[in-house]
Amino acid sequence: MRNAYHRRLIFSICCGLLMSCGVDKSDSAKTRADPSADSDVEPPWNGGESGGNGNGGDNNGTGGAGSSSGAGAVDSEEPPLSRPSPDSDLDDGPDVVANPFVVTAQDPFSTFGADVDTASYDLFRQSVINGSLPAATSVRVEDFVNYFDYDYPTPAADATDPFAISLVAAAHPMGRSTTLLRVGIQAKAAPAEQKPANIVFLVDVSGSMAGVEKLPLVKVVLKESLSALQATDTVSIVSYASDTRVRLKPTAVSDAQTITAEIDKLEAGGGTNGASGIQLAYEQAAAGLIKGGINHVVLCTDGDFNLGQTSDEALVQLIRDKRQTGVTLTALGFGRGNLNDSMMEKVSNAGNGIYSVVYSRDQAIEYANERMLSTLVHVAKDMKIQVELNPALVTAYRLIGYENRAIADDDFRDDSVDGGEVGAGHRVTALYELVLTGGSVPMPKGAPALLTAVQNDLTPEISPSELVRVKVRYKQVDATDANPAAEVVQALTPEEIALEANDLGEDFSWVAAVGTLAEILRGSPYASSSELGAVTKILDAQKTRDSDRGELASLMTKVTSLLQQRSKQ
C-alpha cells in the first residue's frame, strides 16, 4: 500500500512539473514576509493555528508558540514512546526537543554546521554492553549515523573541492507515509605526505580517573599514538588534578623511551582543576607550535570537570580564541559514571575537534591507530550545509538530528559564523523526512508544533524542476579570515526519488534503520517501538558487511529487551 501511494504521489508531482514551469516567487516571498498575508497555499493540516516550539530548519532553533491538530495529521500506529528517564549512570545533558516539521512554503531553508562526532554512539555501545541504556539526552542521531562507513562517491584526485556530495531519496524504509532524503558528504583521503604534528596530551589524573576503564586506557591511547605519528612529530604531556603539571615538554616521537616512561608515571588522585590544566596545555602547544603543521590538544578525561572560577562560557570562549592561533582541541572521554557529555561536546566543537569516547582496550588501540589522525588532519573547515526544499513539491520537512548544530539561515553566507570541521576520509550524513505535495504531516502525540513562522528573508534559489537543492559552504584548511569561502551546489529532482528503498542499496536502508533506532532511544515522538522489528531485520541482513555493523546487529537483542523493560517502568 505504501509503495503504491508513493508511486501515485511521485507520478502526480512529475505530471505537475510538466504542466507548470515555475513557482510564483513573488507570492512565496510575500507569504514568508508576512504569514498573515493572503496566500493560495492550502495548509497541510486542518484545525487551529499553528506555531513552532522546537528547533529545526529555522534560523535560530526556535519558533513561536502554538499548536496544531486536525484530520490532516497522521497519527502513529501506536502511541510514541514517552520521554524515558536515564537508565545509565551517565551525567544527563540538557534536554533537546526533536526538530519539528516545518511548512516549506513558509520556510524552505534548513541550515546547520557539519558534525562528525561519534561520542553519542560510543556511549550507547558502552551502556548496552554493560547492561543498560544510555541517558536519552546523550543520544544524538547525527553521531549514530556518522559512526558507520558508507560507499559514498569520493571526490576525484584532481577535484578542486575536497569532498563530494551524494543525494538520494525513497519511500521511508520504516513503512511511514513520508519520504526519506539522505544527504551524504564524503571527504577526500589524507594526503600521502603527512603534515608535521605538535600534539599535547592533557590528562586528567584526578581521583575519579582511577577506574580500569579510565586512566589505564588513557595510557594505552598515548602509547599507541606513538606508532601512528611520525618520528619527527612532537608530543607533550600535561596533567591536572588538584594541581597542574607539565609532565613532558615537546619531545620528538623518536624518543619513545622517554615519552613512555612519563606515561607510566601517571597516577590518579586528588581533585579536578580542568580550567588551569587547559591553560597550561595551550602554553605547551604554543611552545612547540609548528607553523603550517598540526597543533592539537587532546583532552583525556572522564569529564568530571571542576572549573574553579572559570564558567562554562568562559572556558568555551578560551578554546575558541586559542583556535584562532592555530591550536585545535579534541575531547576524548573515558569510562562511565560521571561523564559530562554536554560539556565534552561543547569544548570539542569550540576547539574544532571531534568528540569520542573510549571504554575498552581494543577501542583505545583502534582509536589511536585508525581514528586519531583523521581527527587531526582536516580537509575542510567552517563547513555549513543549507538544504533548500521546493514548496511546490514538498509540503513540509524535518531535519532528523543536528538540533544543537543549527545555524541561522541568514548566516549561511556570513563567513564570520563558524561551521564545522571535516577530517580526512570522514563522511557527513544528514537525514530529512519529507511530506510530498498531497501528503499529510505526521503529528503524533508529544510532537512539537508544526513550524509555520517566517524565519528569514532569503530569496529562493531552487529551480522549479528540483525537489531539493543542497549548498555546502566551506573554507580550505589553510584559509585565513580574509579568504572567502567556496560553495558547492547539488540538486535532486523528483524523478530521481526511488520507488523502493532497496533500489538505493544497503547503505540507505542501514542509515534509515540506525537513525530510527537513535530516535527510539531518545524518546522522539516521531519514532515508535513498533519499528524495532524493521530496524532489527535491516541490521541483521547486513551484519557480515563489516565489524561495526556486525556488532550493532549483535546488540539488538539486548537493546530490544532493555527497551521493553523501560516501557514497563
XYZ file of C-alpha atoms in Angstrom:
569
model
C 0.000 0.000 0.000
C 2.796 2.402 0.943
C 4.680 1.782 -2.312
C 1.531 2.278 -4.379
C 0.913 5.528 -2.522
C 4.405 6.778 -3.294
C 4.089 5.810 -6.948
C 0.903 7.847 -7.252
C 2.418 10.744 -5.320
C 5.617 10.886 -7.371
C 3.660 10.470 -10.618
C 1.378 13.377 -9.742
C 4.367 15.582 -8.876
C 6.107 14.821 -12.156
C 2.909 15.494 -14.096
C 2.564 18.793 -12.289
C 6.059 19.746 -13.367
C 5.172 19.134 -16.979
C 2.091 21.333 -16.660
C 3.762 24.170 -14.791
C 7.185 25.583 -15.462
C 7.656 27.672 -12.354
C 6.753 28.891 -8.913
C 5.415 32.387 -8.320
C 8.334 33.597 -6.210
C 6.766 36.975 -5.524
C 3.773 35.354 -3.851
C 6.024 32.958 -1.968
C 8.179 35.824 -0.733
C 5.058 37.667 0.375
C 3.926 34.654 2.368
C 7.314 34.319 4.040
C 7.492 38.004 4.844
C 4.007 38.082 6.327
C 2.455 34.771 7.439
C -0.883 36.508 7.863
C -0.899 37.760 4.290
C -3.313 36.247 1.814
C -1.917 33.085 0.319
C -3.086 30.459 -2.115
C -1.144 27.821 -0.206
C -3.584 25.438 1.436
C -2.380 24.490 4.923
C -1.362 20.814 5.141
C -3.436 20.370 8.276
C -6.948 21.143 9.465
C -7.876 22.875 12.646
C -6.445 25.726 14.694
C -3.483 27.974 14.162
C -0.025 26.529 14.461
C 3.328 27.805 15.547
C 6.608 26.162 16.397
C 8.366 25.406 19.621
C 11.187 23.175 18.500
C 14.490 23.735 16.816
C 14.780 22.589 13.276
C 15.222 24.045 9.839
C 14.776 27.526 11.226
C 17.241 30.276 11.730
C 17.681 30.164 15.451
C 16.408 26.806 16.597
C 13.157 28.163 17.963
C 9.711 29.052 16.737
C 6.652 30.786 18.091
C 4.341 29.039 20.478
C 1.301 27.350 19.107
C -0.397 24.062 18.429
C -1.562 22.016 15.522
C -4.213 19.390 15.197
C -6.843 18.133 12.848
C -7.909 15.452 10.442
C -4.979 16.114 8.134
C -2.475 14.903 10.720
C -1.340 11.272 10.601
C -1.251 9.518 13.962
C 1.350 6.816 14.565
C 0.105 3.224 14.663
C 0.868 3.062 18.367
C 1.445 5.825 20.918
C 5.003 7.155 20.700
C 7.449 6.282 23.427
C 7.231 8.581 26.422
C 10.321 10.592 27.266
C 12.468 7.983 29.042
C 14.334 8.540 32.248
C 18.033 7.703 32.094
C 18.793 4.000 32.558
C 22.547 4.561 32.687
C 24.584 6.394 35.276
C 25.975 8.853 32.767
C 25.527 12.523 33.523
C 22.406 13.909 31.933
C 22.892 16.722 29.458
C 20.361 19.375 28.502
C 17.120 18.022 27.086
C 16.894 18.772 23.362
C 13.485 18.779 21.674
C 13.343 16.883 18.383
C 13.214 19.080 15.309
C 9.607 19.757 14.275
C 8.119 19.535 10.826
C 8.420 22.878 9.018
C 5.938 24.181 6.432
C 8.044 24.561 3.284
C 6.009 27.444 1.860
C 6.853 29.481 4.955
C 10.496 28.458 5.373
C 12.091 26.338 2.629
C 15.608 26.652 4.126
C 17.323 24.394 6.679
C 20.873 25.294 7.737
C 23.316 23.562 10.074
C 27.016 23.069 10.730
C 28.789 19.872 9.717
C 29.377 17.449 12.586
C 31.276 14.161 12.571
C 31.392 13.419 16.310
C 30.751 9.793 17.282
C 30.703 10.046 21.096
C 26.954 9.533 21.451
C 27.182 6.192 19.648
C 30.258 5.259 21.712
C 28.220 5.888 24.883
C 25.385 3.758 23.528
C 27.703 0.815 22.834
C 29.293 1.119 26.249
C 25.954 1.295 28.059
C 24.367 -1.678 26.286
C 27.443 -3.860 26.743
C 27.212 -3.063 30.461
C 23.508 -3.925 30.577
C 21.776 -0.540 30.446
C 20.507 2.064 28.010
C 22.223 5.427 27.573
C 20.705 8.575 29.006
C 18.125 9.758 26.478
C 19.646 13.229 26.460
C 23.026 11.784 25.416
C 21.550 10.276 22.229
C 22.341 12.359 19.153
C 21.061 10.962 15.875
C 23.906 12.524 13.879
C 26.535 10.723 15.991
C 24.821 7.393 15.347
C 24.535 7.722 11.572
C 28.009 9.249 11.200
C 29.680 6.393 13.060
C 29.466 3.947 10.156
C 31.260 3.648 6.827
C 29.238 4.199 3.649
C 30.102 3.769 -0.012
C 29.557 7.400 -0.932
C 31.086 8.729 -4.164
C 34.575 10.073 -3.498
C 35.994 13.281 -4.960
C 38.290 12.881 -7.947
C 42.015 13.101 -7.260
C 42.250 16.404 -9.125
C 38.966 17.836 -7.783
C 39.018 21.443 -6.587
C 36.689 20.707 -3.704
C 37.932 18.247 -1.044
C 34.613 16.386 -0.816
C 31.770 15.007 -2.932
C 28.011 15.339 -2.299
C 25.538 12.471 -2.693
C 21.729 12.924 -2.593
C 19.207 10.084 -2.633
C 15.562 9.729 -1.563
C 12.949 6.991 -1.371
C 9.823 5.909 0.448
C 10.708 5.647 4.140
C 12.112 2.152 4.846
C 10.192 2.003 8.140
C 6.858 1.977 6.297
C 5.918 5.564 7.095
C 3.908 7.676 4.661
C 6.838 10.092 4.318
C 9.847 10.191 2.005
C 13.351 9.905 3.434
C 16.077 12.132 1.972
C 19.712 11.311 2.676
C 22.399 13.954 2.262
C 25.856 12.370 2.157
C 29.215 14.153 2.026
C 32.431 12.182 1.537
C 35.752 13.892 2.312
C 38.907 13.022 0.420
C 41.528 10.795 2.000
C 44.522 12.198 3.851
C 47.416 13.264 1.628
C 50.251 10.752 1.248
C 52.635 13.228 2.852
C 51.525 13.836 6.414
C 51.889 17.297 7.912
C 54.243 17.622 10.901
C 52.348 17.402 14.188
C 52.694 19.028 17.598
C 50.416 17.099 19.964
C 49.722 17.965 23.596
C 48.024 15.274 25.667
C 46.143 16.934 28.534
C 45.482 14.126 31.016
C 43.029 14.184 33.905
C 44.717 12.340 36.804
C 42.142 13.217 39.472
C 40.828 10.540 41.815
C 37.818 9.788 39.631
C 40.172 8.526 36.887
C 41.362 5.557 38.972
C 38.948 3.026 37.421
C 40.173 0.356 34.985
C 38.155 1.986 32.175
C 39.805 5.339 32.707
C 43.480 6.215 33.304
C 44.787 2.765 32.257
C 43.035 3.230 28.881
C 44.404 6.765 28.573
C 47.888 5.272 28.847
C 47.043 2.792 26.069
C 45.929 5.601 23.765
C 49.054 7.660 24.480
C 51.439 4.758 23.886
C 49.666 3.521 20.769
C 49.620 7.015 19.283
C 53.413 6.933 19.058
C 53.197 4.335 16.288
C 50.615 6.414 14.397
C 52.674 9.611 14.498
C 55.872 10.319 12.567
C 59.257 10.108 14.271
C 59.787 13.845 13.856
C 56.432 14.819 15.370
C 56.458 16.138 18.927
C 54.438 15.089 21.958
C 53.887 16.957 25.233
C 52.060 15.736 28.334
C 50.272 17.979 30.836
C 48.399 16.513 33.802
C 45.834 18.076 36.075
C 44.204 17.110 39.346
C 44.308 19.318 42.436
C 47.280 20.967 40.729
C 48.563 21.088 37.171
C 51.942 19.935 35.941
C 53.968 19.698 32.751
C 54.997 16.060 32.704
C 56.771 16.249 29.382
C 57.822 19.245 27.310
C 57.648 18.952 23.485
C 59.609 15.776 22.732
C 60.232 14.058 19.388
C 58.287 10.831 18.901
C 61.582 9.152 18.014
C 62.437 9.414 21.728
C 59.718 6.910 22.546
C 61.539 5.605 25.622
C 61.406 8.979 27.378
C 57.762 9.535 26.417
C 56.706 6.050 27.546
C 58.468 6.479 30.878
C 56.459 9.624 31.601
C 53.222 7.921 30.583
C 53.920 5.087 33.024
C 54.358 7.586 35.891
C 50.782 8.891 35.573
C 48.707 8.007 38.653
C 45.212 9.048 39.696
C 44.490 11.003 42.883
C 43.207 14.347 44.124
C 40.613 16.833 42.925
C 39.948 18.233 39.469
C 41.020 21.615 38.137
C 40.342 21.334 34.440
C 40.482 25.023 33.581
C 44.067 25.567 34.749
C 45.084 22.344 33.007
C 43.750 23.611 29.685
C 45.624 26.894 30.110
C 48.897 25.039 30.716
C 48.263 22.690 27.776
C 47.875 25.664 25.450
C 51.157 27.076 26.743
C 52.916 23.841 25.761
C 51.186 23.861 22.377
C 52.480 27.393 21.829
C 55.990 26.334 22.880
C 56.061 23.630 20.233
C 53.944 25.431 17.618
C 54.592 24.275 14.056
C 53.603 26.894 11.513
C 51.577 25.216 8.778
C 51.515 21.959 10.747
C 49.054 20.217 13.054
C 48.897 21.803 16.503
C 46.388 19.959 18.636
C 45.443 19.414 22.278
C 43.868 16.035 23.137
C 41.924 16.305 26.393
C 41.702 12.869 28.069
C 39.158 12.870 30.908
C 36.099 11.246 32.400
C 34.514 14.687 32.132
C 34.101 15.309 35.855
C 35.100 18.921 35.283
C 35.687 21.262 38.199
C 36.316 24.627 36.557
C 37.132 26.591 39.691
C 36.456 30.249 38.993
C 36.003 29.639 35.257
C 32.456 29.423 33.883
C 31.432 27.081 31.081
C 31.065 30.054 28.736
C 34.498 31.461 29.594
C 36.159 28.095 29.018
C 34.458 27.622 25.651
C 35.452 31.149 24.618
C 39.059 30.488 25.637
C 39.138 27.416 23.414
C 37.617 29.383 20.525
C 40.226 32.114 20.968
C 43.095 29.614 21.003
C 41.698 28.050 17.857
C 42.368 31.332 16.093
C 46.079 30.904 16.899
C 46.118 27.588 15.031
C 45.756 25.282 18.046
C 42.720 22.979 17.970
C 41.324 20.698 20.691
C 39.589 17.337 20.878
C 37.829 15.926 23.956
C 38.304 12.203 24.461
C 36.075 10.692 27.141
C 36.912 7.637 29.239
C 34.853 5.303 31.399
C 31.371 5.766 32.713
C 29.640 7.087 35.778
C 30.190 10.841 35.707
C 30.906 11.740 32.098
C 29.845 15.321 31.464
C 28.668 14.610 27.926
C 27.284 18.084 27.282
C 30.485 19.883 28.318
C 32.694 17.452 26.378
C 30.726 18.119 23.201
C 30.861 21.888 23.765
C 34.628 22.043 24.178
C 35.265 19.781 21.173
C 33.014 21.898 18.975
C 34.706 25.074 20.203
C 38.135 23.577 19.517
C 37.297 22.298 16.008
C 37.840 18.798 17.353
C 35.911 15.550 17.175
C 34.442 14.208 20.414
C 34.764 10.464 21.010
C 34.543 8.103 23.979
C 36.871 5.176 24.809
C 35.773 2.379 27.148
C 37.849 -0.730 26.273
C 41.452 -1.636 25.468
C 40.568 -2.745 21.941
C 38.783 0.523 21.291
C 41.707 2.514 22.699
C 44.068 0.769 20.263
C 41.652 1.315 17.379
C 41.226 4.998 18.181
C 44.954 5.694 18.354
C 45.836 3.809 15.184
C 42.804 4.382 12.963
C 40.805 7.379 14.130
C 43.092 9.847 15.840
C 44.961 11.055 12.757
C 41.759 11.585 10.796
C 40.529 13.820 13.621
C 43.747 15.831 13.369
C 44.039 16.106 9.583
C 41.269 18.410 8.386
C 40.391 18.720 4.708
C 37.768 21.463 5.137
C 36.858 23.910 7.873
C 33.855 26.041 8.761
C 31.632 23.742 6.702
C 27.979 24.808 6.655
C 25.172 22.985 4.904
C 21.992 24.613 3.640
C 19.181 22.489 2.279
C 16.516 24.280 0.238
C 13.234 22.465 -0.436
C 10.824 23.235 -3.273
C 7.486 24.368 -1.751
C 5.666 23.355 -4.937
C 6.757 19.748 -4.398
C 7.326 19.419 -0.638
C 4.581 20.350 1.817
C 6.708 20.005 4.956
C 10.026 18.618 6.131
C 12.071 17.968 9.253
C 15.787 17.530 9.799
C 16.441 14.424 11.897
C 19.096 15.348 14.463
C 21.652 18.173 14.419
C 19.483 20.131 16.850
C 22.472 21.757 18.559
C 24.260 22.463 15.269
C 21.553 24.746 13.860
C 22.744 27.904 12.109
C 20.621 30.902 11.176
C 19.613 30.629 7.517
C 20.744 34.230 7.014
C 24.198 33.296 8.348
C 24.909 30.641 5.746
C 26.985 33.044 3.642
C 28.335 35.003 6.595
C 31.867 33.645 6.720
C 32.431 35.033 10.204
C 29.949 32.457 11.534
C 31.636 29.194 12.488
C 30.613 25.945 10.845
C 32.120 22.511 11.409
C 35.395 20.800 10.562
C 35.692 17.656 8.463
C 38.674 15.343 8.753
C 40.352 13.300 6.048
C 38.188 10.391 4.901
C 35.259 11.439 7.073
C 31.639 11.277 5.997
C 28.843 13.649 6.955
C 25.340 12.182 6.787
C 22.063 14.013 7.373
C 18.515 12.689 7.087
C 15.355 14.626 6.244
C 11.815 13.344 6.463
C 9.726 14.903 3.672
C 5.989 15.206 3.198
C 5.496 15.448 -0.552
C 2.673 17.518 -2.029
C -0.617 15.758 -1.408
C 0.588 14.047 1.756
C -0.350 14.774 5.363
C 2.053 15.987 8.021
C 2.591 13.434 10.815
C 1.672 14.966 14.160
C 1.921 12.154 16.739
C 1.201 12.757 20.396
C 4.013 14.695 22.022
C 5.396 16.093 18.760
C 6.481 19.750 18.724
C 4.040 22.060 16.984
C 4.257 22.436 13.230
C 6.607 25.310 12.468
C 4.877 27.914 10.340
C 6.549 31.150 11.444
C 8.623 33.041 8.880
C 12.310 32.529 9.591
C 14.210 34.597 7.015
C 14.012 36.930 4.036
C 16.152 34.829 1.730
C 15.349 34.711 -1.973
C 14.635 31.173 -3.219
C 17.384 29.803 -5.453
C 15.962 26.378 -6.204
C 14.911 25.576 -9.767
C 11.231 24.721 -10.360
C 12.341 21.307 -11.636
C 14.292 20.466 -8.456
C 12.926 18.717 -5.384
C 15.817 19.811 -3.191
C 18.966 21.869 -3.625
C 21.878 21.351 -1.232
C 24.545 24.018 -0.818
C 27.753 23.302 1.078
C 29.940 26.253 2.040
C 33.448 25.753 3.408
C 36.976 27.123 3.638
C 40.242 25.425 2.790
C 42.118 24.385 5.931
C 44.843 26.982 5.406
C 42.432 29.838 4.659
C 42.539 32.991 6.755
C 39.628 35.151 7.876
C 40.226 37.326 4.819
C 39.845 34.418 2.398
C 36.280 33.951 1.080
C 34.595 30.596 1.457
C 33.861 28.345 -1.507
C 30.408 26.948 -2.223
C 29.323 23.694 -3.856
C 25.763 23.026 -5.042
C 23.976 19.790 -5.904
C 20.296 19.094 -6.562
C 17.890 16.164 -6.671
C 14.819 16.086 -8.926
C 11.518 14.359 -8.107
C 12.135 11.905 -10.957
C 15.180 10.668 -9.022
C 13.143 9.562 -5.995
C 13.406 5.776 -5.815
C 10.124 3.887 -5.591
C 11.702 1.292 -3.303
C 14.348 1.886 -0.636
C 16.068 -1.317 -1.789
C 16.713 0.346 -5.151
C 19.245 2.608 -3.436
C 21.386 -0.164 -1.980
C 22.162 -1.352 1.524
C 23.623 1.919 2.818
C 20.312 3.756 2.506
C 18.393 1.111 4.449
C 21.153 0.951 7.063
C 21.245 4.677 7.745
C 17.434 4.759 7.962
C 17.468 1.915 10.493
C 20.245 3.462 12.595
C 18.557 6.867 12.568
C 15.261 5.286 13.655
C 16.974 3.358 16.463
C 18.552 6.574 17.741
C 15.188 8.347 17.716
C 13.584 5.497 19.660
C 16.386 5.595 22.239
C 15.986 9.340 22.759
C 12.203 9.065 23.040
C 11.391 11.033 19.897
C 7.640 11.312 19.297
C 8.269 10.633 15.596
C 9.638 7.119 16.215
C 7.712 4.122 17.512
C 8.799 0.930 19.250
C 6.725 -0.883 16.617
C 9.531 -0.045 14.164
C 12.100 -2.085 16.099
C 11.270 -5.212 14.112
C 12.036 -3.488 10.804
C 15.196 -1.960 12.276
C 16.439 -5.324 13.520
C 15.701 -7.019 10.188
C 17.762 -4.452 8.258
C 20.670 -4.598 10.712
C 20.716 -8.384 10.781
C 20.758 -8.590 6.972
C 23.967 -6.523 6.871
C 25.812 -7.937 9.889
C 28.551 -9.503 7.757
C 29.463 -6.307 5.839
C 31.932 -5.096 8.455
C 32.699 -5.479 12.150
C 30.885 -2.284 13.207
C 27.647 -3.375 11.548
C 28.069 -6.865 12.950
C 28.470 -5.513 16.473
C 25.312 -3.377 16.298
C 23.302 -6.284 14.888
C 24.524 -8.480 17.754
C 23.491 -5.865 20.342
C 19.900 -5.575 19.129
C 18.528 -8.489 21.168
C 19.784 -6.832 24.338
C 18.634 -3.377 23.167
C 15.118 -4.642 22.466
C 14.940 -6.316 25.879
C 16.150 -3.166 27.652
C 13.606 -1.040 25.781
C 10.825 -3.432 26.772
C 11.925 -3.206 30.399
C 11.951 0.575 30.197
C 8.433 0.688 28.745
C 7.131 -1.188 31.799
C 8.638 1.258 34.290
